[in-house]
Short mmCIF file of C-alpha atoms and ligand atoms in Angstrom, two decimals:
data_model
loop_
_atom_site.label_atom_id
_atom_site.label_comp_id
_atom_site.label_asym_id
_atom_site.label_seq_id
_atom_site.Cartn_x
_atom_site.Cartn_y
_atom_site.Cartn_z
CA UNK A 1 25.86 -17.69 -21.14
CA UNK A 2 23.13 -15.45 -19.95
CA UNK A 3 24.09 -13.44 -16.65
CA UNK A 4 22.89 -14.52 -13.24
CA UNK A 5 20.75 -12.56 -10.51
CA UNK A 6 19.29 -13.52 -7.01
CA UNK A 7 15.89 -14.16 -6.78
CA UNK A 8 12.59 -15.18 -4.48
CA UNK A 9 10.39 -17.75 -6.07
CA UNK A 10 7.09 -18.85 -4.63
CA UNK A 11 7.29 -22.36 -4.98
CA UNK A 12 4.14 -23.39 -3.13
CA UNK A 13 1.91 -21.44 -1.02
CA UNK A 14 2.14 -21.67 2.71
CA UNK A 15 -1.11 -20.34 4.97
CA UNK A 16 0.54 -21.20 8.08
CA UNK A 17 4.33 -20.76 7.70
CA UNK A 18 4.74 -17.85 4.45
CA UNK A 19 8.27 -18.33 5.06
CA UNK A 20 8.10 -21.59 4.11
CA UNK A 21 6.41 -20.69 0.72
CA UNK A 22 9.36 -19.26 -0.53
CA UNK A 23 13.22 -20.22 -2.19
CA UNK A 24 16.31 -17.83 -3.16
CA UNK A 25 17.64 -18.69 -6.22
CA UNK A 26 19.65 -17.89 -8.61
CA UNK A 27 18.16 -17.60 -12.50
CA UNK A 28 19.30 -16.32 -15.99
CA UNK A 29 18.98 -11.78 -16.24
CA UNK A 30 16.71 -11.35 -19.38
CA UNK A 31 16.83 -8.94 -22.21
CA UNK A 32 14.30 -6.30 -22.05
CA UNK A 33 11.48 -7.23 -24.82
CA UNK A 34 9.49 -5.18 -26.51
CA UNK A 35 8.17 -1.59 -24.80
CA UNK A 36 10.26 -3.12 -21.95
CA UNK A 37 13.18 -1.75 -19.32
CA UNK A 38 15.12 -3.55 -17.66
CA UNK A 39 15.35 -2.10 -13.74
CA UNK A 40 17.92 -3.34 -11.53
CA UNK A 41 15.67 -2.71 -8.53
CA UNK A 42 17.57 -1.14 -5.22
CA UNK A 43 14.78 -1.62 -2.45
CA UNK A 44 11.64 -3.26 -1.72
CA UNK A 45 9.65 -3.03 1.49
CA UNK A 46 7.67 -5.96 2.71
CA UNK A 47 3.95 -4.91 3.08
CA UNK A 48 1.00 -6.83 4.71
CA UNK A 49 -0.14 -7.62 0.98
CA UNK A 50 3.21 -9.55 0.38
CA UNK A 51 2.69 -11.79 3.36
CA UNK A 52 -1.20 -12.71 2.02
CA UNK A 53 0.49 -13.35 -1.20
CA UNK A 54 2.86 -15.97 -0.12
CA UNK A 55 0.35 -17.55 2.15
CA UNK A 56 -1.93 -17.53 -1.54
CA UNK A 57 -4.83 -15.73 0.31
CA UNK A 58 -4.20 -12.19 -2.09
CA UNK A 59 -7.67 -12.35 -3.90
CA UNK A 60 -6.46 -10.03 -6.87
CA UNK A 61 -4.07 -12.59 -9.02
CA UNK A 62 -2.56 -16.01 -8.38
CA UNK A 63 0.35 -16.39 -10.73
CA UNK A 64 1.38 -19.52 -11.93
CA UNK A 65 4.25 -21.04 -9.42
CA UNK A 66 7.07 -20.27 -9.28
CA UNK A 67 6.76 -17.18 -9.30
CA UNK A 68 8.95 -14.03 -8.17
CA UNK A 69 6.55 -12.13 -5.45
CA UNK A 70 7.49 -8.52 -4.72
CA UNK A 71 4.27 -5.85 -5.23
CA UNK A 72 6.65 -2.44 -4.70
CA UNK A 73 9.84 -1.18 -5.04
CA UNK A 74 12.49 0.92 -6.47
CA UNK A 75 15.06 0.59 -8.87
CA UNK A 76 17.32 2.28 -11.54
CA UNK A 77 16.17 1.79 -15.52
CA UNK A 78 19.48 -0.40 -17.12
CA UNK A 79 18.58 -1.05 -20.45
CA UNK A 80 15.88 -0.20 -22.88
CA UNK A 81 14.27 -3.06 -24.75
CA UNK A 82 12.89 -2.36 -28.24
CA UNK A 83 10.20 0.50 -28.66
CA UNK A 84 10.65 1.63 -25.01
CA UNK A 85 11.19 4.68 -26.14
CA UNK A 86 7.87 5.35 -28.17
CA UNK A 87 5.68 7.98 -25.71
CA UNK A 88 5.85 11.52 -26.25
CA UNK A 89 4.50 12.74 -22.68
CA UNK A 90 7.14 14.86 -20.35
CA UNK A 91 7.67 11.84 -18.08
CA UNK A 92 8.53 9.22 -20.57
CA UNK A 93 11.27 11.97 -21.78
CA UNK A 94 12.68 11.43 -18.40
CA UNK A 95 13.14 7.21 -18.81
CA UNK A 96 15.82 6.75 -19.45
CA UNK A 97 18.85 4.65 -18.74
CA UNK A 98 20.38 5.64 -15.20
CA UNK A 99 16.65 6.81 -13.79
CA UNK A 100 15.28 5.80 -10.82
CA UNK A 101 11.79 4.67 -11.46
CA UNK A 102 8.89 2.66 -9.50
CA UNK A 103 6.54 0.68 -11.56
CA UNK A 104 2.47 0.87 -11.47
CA UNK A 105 2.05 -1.83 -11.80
CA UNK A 106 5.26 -3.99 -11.41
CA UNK A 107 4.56 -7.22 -13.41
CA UNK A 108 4.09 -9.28 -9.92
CA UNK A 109 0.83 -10.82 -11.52
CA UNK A 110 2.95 -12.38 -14.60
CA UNK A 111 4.74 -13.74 -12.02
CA UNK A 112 8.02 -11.19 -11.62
CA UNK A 113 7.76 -9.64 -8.91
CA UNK A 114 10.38 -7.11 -7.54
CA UNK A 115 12.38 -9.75 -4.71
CA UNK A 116 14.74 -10.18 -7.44
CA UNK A 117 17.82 -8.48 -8.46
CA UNK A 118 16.59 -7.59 -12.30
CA UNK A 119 12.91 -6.70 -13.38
CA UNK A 120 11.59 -6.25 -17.09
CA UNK A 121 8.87 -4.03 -16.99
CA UNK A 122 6.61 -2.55 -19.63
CA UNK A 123 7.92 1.37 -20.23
CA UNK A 124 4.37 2.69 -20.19
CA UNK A 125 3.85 1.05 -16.29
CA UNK A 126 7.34 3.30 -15.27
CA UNK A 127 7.17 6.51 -13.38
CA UNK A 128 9.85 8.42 -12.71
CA UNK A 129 11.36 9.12 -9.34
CA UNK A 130 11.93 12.79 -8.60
CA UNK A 131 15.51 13.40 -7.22
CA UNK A 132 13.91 15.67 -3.51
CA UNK A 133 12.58 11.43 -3.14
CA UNK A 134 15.36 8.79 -1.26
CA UNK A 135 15.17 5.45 -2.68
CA UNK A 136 13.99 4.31 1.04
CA UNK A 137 10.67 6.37 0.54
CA UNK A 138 10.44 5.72 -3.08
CA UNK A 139 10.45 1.99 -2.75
CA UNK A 140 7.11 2.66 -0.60
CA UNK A 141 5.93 4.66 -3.11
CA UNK A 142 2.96 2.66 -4.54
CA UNK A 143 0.45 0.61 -2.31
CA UNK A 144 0.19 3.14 0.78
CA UNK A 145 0.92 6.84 -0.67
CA UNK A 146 -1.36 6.01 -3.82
CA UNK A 147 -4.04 4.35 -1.43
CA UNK A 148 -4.24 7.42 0.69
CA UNK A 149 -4.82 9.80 -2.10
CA UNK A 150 -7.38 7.21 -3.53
CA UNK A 151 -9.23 6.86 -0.07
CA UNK A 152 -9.57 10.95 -0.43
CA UNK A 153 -10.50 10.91 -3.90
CA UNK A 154 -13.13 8.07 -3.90
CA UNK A 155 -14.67 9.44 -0.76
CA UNK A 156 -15.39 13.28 -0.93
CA UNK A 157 -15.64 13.91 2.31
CA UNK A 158 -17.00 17.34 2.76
CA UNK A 159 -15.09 20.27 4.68
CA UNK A 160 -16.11 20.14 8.20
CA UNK A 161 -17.29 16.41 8.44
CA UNK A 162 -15.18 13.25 9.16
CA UNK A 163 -13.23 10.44 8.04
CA UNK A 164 -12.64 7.84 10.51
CA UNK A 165 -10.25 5.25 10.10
CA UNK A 166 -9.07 2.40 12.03
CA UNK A 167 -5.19 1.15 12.58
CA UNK A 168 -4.50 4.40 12.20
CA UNK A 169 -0.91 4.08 13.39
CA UNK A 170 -0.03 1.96 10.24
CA UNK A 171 2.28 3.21 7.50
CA UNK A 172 -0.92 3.75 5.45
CA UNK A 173 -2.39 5.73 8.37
CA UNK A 174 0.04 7.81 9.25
CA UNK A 175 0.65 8.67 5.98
CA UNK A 176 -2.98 9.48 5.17
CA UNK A 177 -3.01 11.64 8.51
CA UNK A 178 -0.20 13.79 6.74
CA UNK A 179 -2.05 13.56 3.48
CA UNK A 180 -5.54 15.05 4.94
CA UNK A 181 -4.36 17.66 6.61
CA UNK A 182 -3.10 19.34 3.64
CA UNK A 183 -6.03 18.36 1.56
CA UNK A 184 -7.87 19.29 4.78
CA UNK A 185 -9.36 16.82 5.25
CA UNK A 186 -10.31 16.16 8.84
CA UNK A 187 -10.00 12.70 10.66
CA UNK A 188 -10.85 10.63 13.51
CA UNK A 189 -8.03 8.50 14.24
CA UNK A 190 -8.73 4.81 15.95
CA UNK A 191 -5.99 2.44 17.34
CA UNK A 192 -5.31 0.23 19.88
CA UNK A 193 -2.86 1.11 22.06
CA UNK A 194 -2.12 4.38 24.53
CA UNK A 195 1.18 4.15 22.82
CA UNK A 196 0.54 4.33 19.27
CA UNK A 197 -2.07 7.12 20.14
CA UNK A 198 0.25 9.33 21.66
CA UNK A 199 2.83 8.57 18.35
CA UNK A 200 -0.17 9.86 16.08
CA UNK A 201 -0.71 12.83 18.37
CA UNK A 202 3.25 14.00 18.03
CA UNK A 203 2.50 13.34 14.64
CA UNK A 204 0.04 16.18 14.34
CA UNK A 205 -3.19 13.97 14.58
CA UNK A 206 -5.92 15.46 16.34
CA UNK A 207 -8.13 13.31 17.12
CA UNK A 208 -6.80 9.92 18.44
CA UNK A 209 -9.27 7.48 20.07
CA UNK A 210 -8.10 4.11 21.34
CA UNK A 211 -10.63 1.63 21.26
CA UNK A 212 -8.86 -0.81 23.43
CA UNK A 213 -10.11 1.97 26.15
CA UNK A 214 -12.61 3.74 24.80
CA UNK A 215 -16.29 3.76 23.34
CA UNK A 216 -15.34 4.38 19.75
CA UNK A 217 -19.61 4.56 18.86
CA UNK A 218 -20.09 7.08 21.75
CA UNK A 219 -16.62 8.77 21.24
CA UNK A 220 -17.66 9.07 17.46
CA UNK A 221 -20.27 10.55 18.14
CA UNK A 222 -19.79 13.42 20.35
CA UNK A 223 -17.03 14.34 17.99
CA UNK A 224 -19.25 14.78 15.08
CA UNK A 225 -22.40 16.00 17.01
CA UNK A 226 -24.43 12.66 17.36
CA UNK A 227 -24.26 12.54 13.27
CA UNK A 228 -21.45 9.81 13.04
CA UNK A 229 -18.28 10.26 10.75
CA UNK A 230 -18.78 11.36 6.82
CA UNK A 231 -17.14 7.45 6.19
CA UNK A 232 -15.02 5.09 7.18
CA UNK A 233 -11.87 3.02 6.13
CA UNK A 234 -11.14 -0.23 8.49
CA UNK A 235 -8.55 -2.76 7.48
CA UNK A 236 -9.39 -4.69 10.53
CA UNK A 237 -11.81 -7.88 10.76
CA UNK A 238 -13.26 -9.79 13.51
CA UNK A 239 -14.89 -7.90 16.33
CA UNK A 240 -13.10 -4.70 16.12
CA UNK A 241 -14.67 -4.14 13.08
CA UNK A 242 -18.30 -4.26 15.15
CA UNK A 243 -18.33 -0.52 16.02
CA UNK A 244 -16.96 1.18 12.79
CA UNK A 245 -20.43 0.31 10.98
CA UNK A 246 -22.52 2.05 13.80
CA UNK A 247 -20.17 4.65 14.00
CA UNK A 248 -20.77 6.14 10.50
CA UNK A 249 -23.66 8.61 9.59
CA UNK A 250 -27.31 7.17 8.07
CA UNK A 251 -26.27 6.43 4.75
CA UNK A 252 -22.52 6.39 5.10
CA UNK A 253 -20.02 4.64 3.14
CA UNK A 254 -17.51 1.53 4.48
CA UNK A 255 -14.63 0.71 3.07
CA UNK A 256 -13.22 -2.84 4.12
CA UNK A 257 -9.72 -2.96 2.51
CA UNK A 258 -7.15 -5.62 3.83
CA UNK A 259 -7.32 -9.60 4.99
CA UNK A 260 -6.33 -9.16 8.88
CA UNK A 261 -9.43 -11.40 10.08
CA UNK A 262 -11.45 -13.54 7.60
CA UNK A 263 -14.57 -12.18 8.34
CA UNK A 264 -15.85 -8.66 9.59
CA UNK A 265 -19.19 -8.22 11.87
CA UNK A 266 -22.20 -5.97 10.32
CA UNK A 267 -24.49 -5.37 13.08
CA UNK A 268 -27.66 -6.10 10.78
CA UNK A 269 -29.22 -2.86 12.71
CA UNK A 270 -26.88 -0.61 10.80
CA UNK A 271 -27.51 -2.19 7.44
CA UNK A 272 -31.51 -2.37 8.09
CA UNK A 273 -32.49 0.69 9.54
CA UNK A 274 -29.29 3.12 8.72
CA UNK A 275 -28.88 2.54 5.31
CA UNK A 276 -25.28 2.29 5.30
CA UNK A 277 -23.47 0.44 2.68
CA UNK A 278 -20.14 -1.92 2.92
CA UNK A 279 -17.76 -1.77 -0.23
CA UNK A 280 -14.53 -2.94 -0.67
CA UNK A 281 -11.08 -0.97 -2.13
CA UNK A 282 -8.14 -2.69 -3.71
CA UNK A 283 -6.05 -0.25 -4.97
CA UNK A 284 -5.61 -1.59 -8.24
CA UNK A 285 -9.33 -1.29 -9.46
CA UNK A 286 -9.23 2.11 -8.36
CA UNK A 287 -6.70 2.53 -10.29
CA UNK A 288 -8.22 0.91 -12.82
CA UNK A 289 -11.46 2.99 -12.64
CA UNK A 290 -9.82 5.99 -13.78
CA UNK A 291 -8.79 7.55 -17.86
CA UNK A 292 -4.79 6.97 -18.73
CA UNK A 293 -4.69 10.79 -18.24
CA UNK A 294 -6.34 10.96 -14.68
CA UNK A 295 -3.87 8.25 -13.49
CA UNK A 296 -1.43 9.57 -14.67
CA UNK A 297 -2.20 12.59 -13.29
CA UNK A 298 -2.99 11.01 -9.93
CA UNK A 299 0.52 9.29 -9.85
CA UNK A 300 2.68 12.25 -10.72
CA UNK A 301 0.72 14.18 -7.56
CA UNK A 302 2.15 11.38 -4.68
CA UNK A 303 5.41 11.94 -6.23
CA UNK A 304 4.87 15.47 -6.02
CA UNK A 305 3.93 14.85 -2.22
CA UNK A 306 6.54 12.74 -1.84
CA UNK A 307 8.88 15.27 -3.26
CA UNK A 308 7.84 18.15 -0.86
CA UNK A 309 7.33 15.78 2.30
CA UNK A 310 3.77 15.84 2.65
CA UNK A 311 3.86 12.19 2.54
CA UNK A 312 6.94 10.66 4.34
CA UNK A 313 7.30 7.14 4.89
CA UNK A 314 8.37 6.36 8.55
CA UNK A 315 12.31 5.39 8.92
CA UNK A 316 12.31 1.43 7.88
CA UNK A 317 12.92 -0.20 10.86
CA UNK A 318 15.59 -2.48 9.47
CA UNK A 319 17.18 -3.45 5.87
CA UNK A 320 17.67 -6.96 5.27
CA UNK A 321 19.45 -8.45 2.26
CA UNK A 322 17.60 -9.94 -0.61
CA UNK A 323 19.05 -13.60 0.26
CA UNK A 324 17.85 -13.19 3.76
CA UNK A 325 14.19 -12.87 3.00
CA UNK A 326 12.75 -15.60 5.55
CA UNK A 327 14.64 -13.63 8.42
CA UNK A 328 13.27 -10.85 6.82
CA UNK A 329 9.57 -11.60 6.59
CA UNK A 330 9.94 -13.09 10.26
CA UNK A 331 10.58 -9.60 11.48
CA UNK A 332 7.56 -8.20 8.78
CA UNK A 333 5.70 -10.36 10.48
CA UNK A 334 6.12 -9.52 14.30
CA UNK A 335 4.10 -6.85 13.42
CA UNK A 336 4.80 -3.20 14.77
CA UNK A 337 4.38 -0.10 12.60
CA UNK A 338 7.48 1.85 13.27
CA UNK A 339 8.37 1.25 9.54
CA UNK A 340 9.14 -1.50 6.68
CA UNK A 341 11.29 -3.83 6.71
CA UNK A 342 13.00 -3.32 3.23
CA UNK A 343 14.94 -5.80 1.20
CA UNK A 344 17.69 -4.46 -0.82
CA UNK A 345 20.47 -5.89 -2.96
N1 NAP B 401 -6.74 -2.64 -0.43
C1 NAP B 401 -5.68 -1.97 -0.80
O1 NAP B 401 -5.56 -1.57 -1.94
C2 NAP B 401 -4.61 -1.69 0.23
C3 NAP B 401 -3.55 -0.84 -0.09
C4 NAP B 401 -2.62 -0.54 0.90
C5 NAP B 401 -2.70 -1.13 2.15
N2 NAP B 401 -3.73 -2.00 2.40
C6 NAP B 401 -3.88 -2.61 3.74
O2 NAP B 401 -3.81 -1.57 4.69
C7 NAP B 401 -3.36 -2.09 5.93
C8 NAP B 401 -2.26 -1.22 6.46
O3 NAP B 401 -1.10 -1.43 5.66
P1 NAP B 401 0.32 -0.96 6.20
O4 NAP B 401 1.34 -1.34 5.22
O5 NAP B 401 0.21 0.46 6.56
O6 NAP B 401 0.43 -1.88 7.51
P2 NAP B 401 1.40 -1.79 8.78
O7 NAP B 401 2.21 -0.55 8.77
O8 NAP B 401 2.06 -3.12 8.86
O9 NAP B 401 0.38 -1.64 10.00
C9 NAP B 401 -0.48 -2.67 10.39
C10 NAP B 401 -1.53 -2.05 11.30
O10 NAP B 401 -2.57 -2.97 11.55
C11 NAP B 401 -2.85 -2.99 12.94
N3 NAP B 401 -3.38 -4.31 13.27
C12 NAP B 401 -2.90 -5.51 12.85
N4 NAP B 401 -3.70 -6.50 13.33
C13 NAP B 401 -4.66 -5.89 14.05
C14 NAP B 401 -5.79 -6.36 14.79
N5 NAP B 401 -6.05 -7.66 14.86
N6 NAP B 401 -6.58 -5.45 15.39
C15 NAP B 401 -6.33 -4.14 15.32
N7 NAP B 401 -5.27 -3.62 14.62
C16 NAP B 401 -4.46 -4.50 14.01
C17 NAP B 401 -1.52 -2.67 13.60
O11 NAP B 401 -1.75 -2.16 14.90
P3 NAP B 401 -0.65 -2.33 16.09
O12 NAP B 401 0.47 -1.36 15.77
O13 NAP B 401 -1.40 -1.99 17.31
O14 NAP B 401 -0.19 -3.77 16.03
C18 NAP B 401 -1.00 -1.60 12.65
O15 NAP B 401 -1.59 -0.37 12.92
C19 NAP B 401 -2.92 -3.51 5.65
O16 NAP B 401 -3.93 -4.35 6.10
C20 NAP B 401 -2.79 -3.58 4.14
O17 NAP B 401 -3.04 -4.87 3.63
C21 NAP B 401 -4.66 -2.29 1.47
#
C-alpha cells in the first residue's frame, strides 16, 4: 500500500469565505514519473495570489477540482524519477537527492500545488537553493524576489529618473526597495499609513509619501521636477489607483499587477491628452517572454541576491502547521505586511 501524506485540496471555490474552499486530507505519496523529483516540501508562505486562488478569481489557470493549491515553496529533492537526471548545465549537477530546491514553476496549474507534504515536479522546473539561503527566505523565493527583478528588467528606468510604486510596505515592496538600490535604481515609495512609512524609511527608503496624507500628484511631482515618475507599478484598485496614472510622465508606462479592487480608475485626461499607456504584469508571462538561457539566467541572479542579502524576506510573522491551514489563511488574511504566514510540515 502506497504511503500517505497530508494535503490541501480545493474542493470548491469560495469568493466570500476562501477558507471554506478548502479540505486537509490525507492521499496516496506518488512515484516520481518521468524527468520528475519527488520534493518533500519544508515551507510554504501564503501570498495574496493564494487567497485569489481559493476564492477562483486567479485569472492565470483554473485547475480541475480538487486540486492541491500552493504557488511557492521550499523543499528537499527525495527521489529521482526516471530521466531526471538528463541536463548537463552546472545547476542540474547540483539536483540531486538531499537538495533543497524551489520550483519555477511548481505544478500548481496541474493541480499539485505545494500545501501538501510530497510534490512531483518536472527536474527541468527545479532550481537549486544555495546553502548562505534559510529555508524561511527560500520558500519566498519565487513570486516577490523574481517579480522585483522583473519590474526592473521590463521597465528600464533610466539613472536619475523614477519608479513609483504603490503599497510599498508589502513584502514585494520592500523587497524591491532593497533590490533598486543596488541596481540603483531610484524610487518613490507610496503607502498608506505614517506607520508603514516610517518602517520603509528605517529600511533605507528615501522617499516615502503617504497618500492617506498627502498629494501623491503634487508630491510626485516636485520630486521629479514637474516631469512625473519614469513609471509606475500599483497593485491597488479602486480610487487609490486615481492618482498613480496622473502621476507618471507624458508617455509613461503603468503596470496594474494584483486583484485588490475589481476595477482601477483611468482619469480619461491622462489616457487622451498624456499618452500614457496601462499594461498588466503576471509574473509568469514575463517569465515566459524570455529564452531558456535568459531565465535561467534571471533565476540564478535572485538566488544570488538572496544568497548575499540584497533581497531578504521580512521575519514570517508566524508558522502554522500544514493541517491548520484555515487558521492559517485567517491570519493571511487580516492583512499586515510584517511578513508571511508560512505553512510547514
Ligand atoms: N502579478 C504578479 O505577477 C505578482 C507577483 C507578486 C505579487 N503580486 C501582487 O503584489 C501585491 C503585493 O504582494 P505581497 O505578497 O508583497 O503582499 P503583502 O505583503 O500581503 O502586502 C499587501 C500590501 O497591500 C496593501 N493593501 C492591501 N489592500 C490595500 C488597499 N485597499 N489600499 C491600499 N493598500 C492596500 C497593504 O497595505 P497595508 O499594510 O497598509 O495594509 C500592503 O502594503 C499583491 O497584490 C500580490 O498579489 C503580483
Amino acid at each position: 500500500m502506497a504511503e500517505k501524506q497530508i494535503a490541501v485540496v480545493v474542493r470548491q471555490y469560495n469568493k466570500e469565505e476562501p477558507t471554506k474552499a478548502i479540505d486537509v486530507v490525507e492521499k496516496a505519496i506518488r512515484e516520481p514519473g518521468q524527468g520528475q523529483a519527488q520534493v518533500r516540501m519544508i515551507y510554504r508562505p501564503i501570498n495574496p495570489s493564494d487567497i485569489f486562488c481559493c476564492q477562483g478569481i486567479y485569472g492565470g489557470f483554473r485547475p480541475k477540482l480538487p486540486a492541491a493549491p500552493g504557488l511557492e515553496g521550499v523543499g528537499i529533492i527525495t527521489k529521482l524519477g526516471p530521466r531526471a537526471t538528463s541536463r548537463t548545465t552546472h545547476t542540474a549537477r547540483q539536483l540531486k537527492e538531499g537538495r533543497r530546491v524551489v520550483g519555477v514553476p511548481w505544478p500548481s496549474a496541474e493541480g499539485e500545488g505545494t500545501w501538501q507534504q510530497y510534490v512531483n515536479v518536472p527536474f527541468e522546473h527545479l532550481i537549486p537553493v544555495r546553502d548562505e539561503v534559510s529555508s524561511e527566505d527560500a520558500a519566498q523565493y519565487l513570486i516577490n524576489p523574481v517579480t522585483a527583478l522583473g519590474f526592473l528588467e521590463d521597465l528600464k528606468v533610466p539613472p536619475g529618473k523614477y519608479l513609483l510604486q504603490n503599497a510599498a510596505n508589502s513584502v514585494l515592496g520592500k523587497e524591491l526597495i532593497s533590490l533598486a538600490k543596488r541596481r540603483g535604481t531610484k524610487l518613490i515609495n507610496v503607502v498608506r499609513r505614517d506607520e508603514a512609512a516610517n518602517e520603509l524609511k528605517q529600511l533605507g527608503a528615501e522617499v516615502v509619501i503617504n497618500s492617506k496624507t498627502e498629494n501623491v500628484v503634487d508630491r510626485v511631482m516636485e520630486i521629479t521636477g514637474n516631469e512625473g515618475a519614469w513609471a509606475v507599478i500599483n497593485p491597488i484598485g479602486g480610487e487609490a489607483s486615481r492618482p498613480f496614472f496622473s502621476a507618471v510622465r507624458e508617455g509613461g508606462l503603468i503596470y496594474i499587477f494584483s486583484l485588490f479592487g475589481e476595477v482601477v480608475i483611468v482619469p480619461m485626461y491622462d489616457l487622451h491628452f498624456r499618452d500614457i499607456t496601462v499594461r498588466g504584469f503576471w509574473l509568469n508571462k514575463w517569465l515566459g517572454r524570455l529564452s531558456k538561457e535568459e531565465r535561467e539566467g534571471k533565476l540564478l541572479e535572485v538566488m544570488d541576491y538572496m544568497a548575499d542579502g540584497t533581497i531578504k524576506p521580512p521575519p514570517p510573522r508566524a508558522k502554522y502547521h500544514l493541517k491548520d491551514v484555515k487558521a492559517a489563511m485567517k491570519e493571511a488574511m487580516k492583512g499586515g505586511s510584517q511578513g508571511k504566514i508560512l505553512l510547514e510540515g
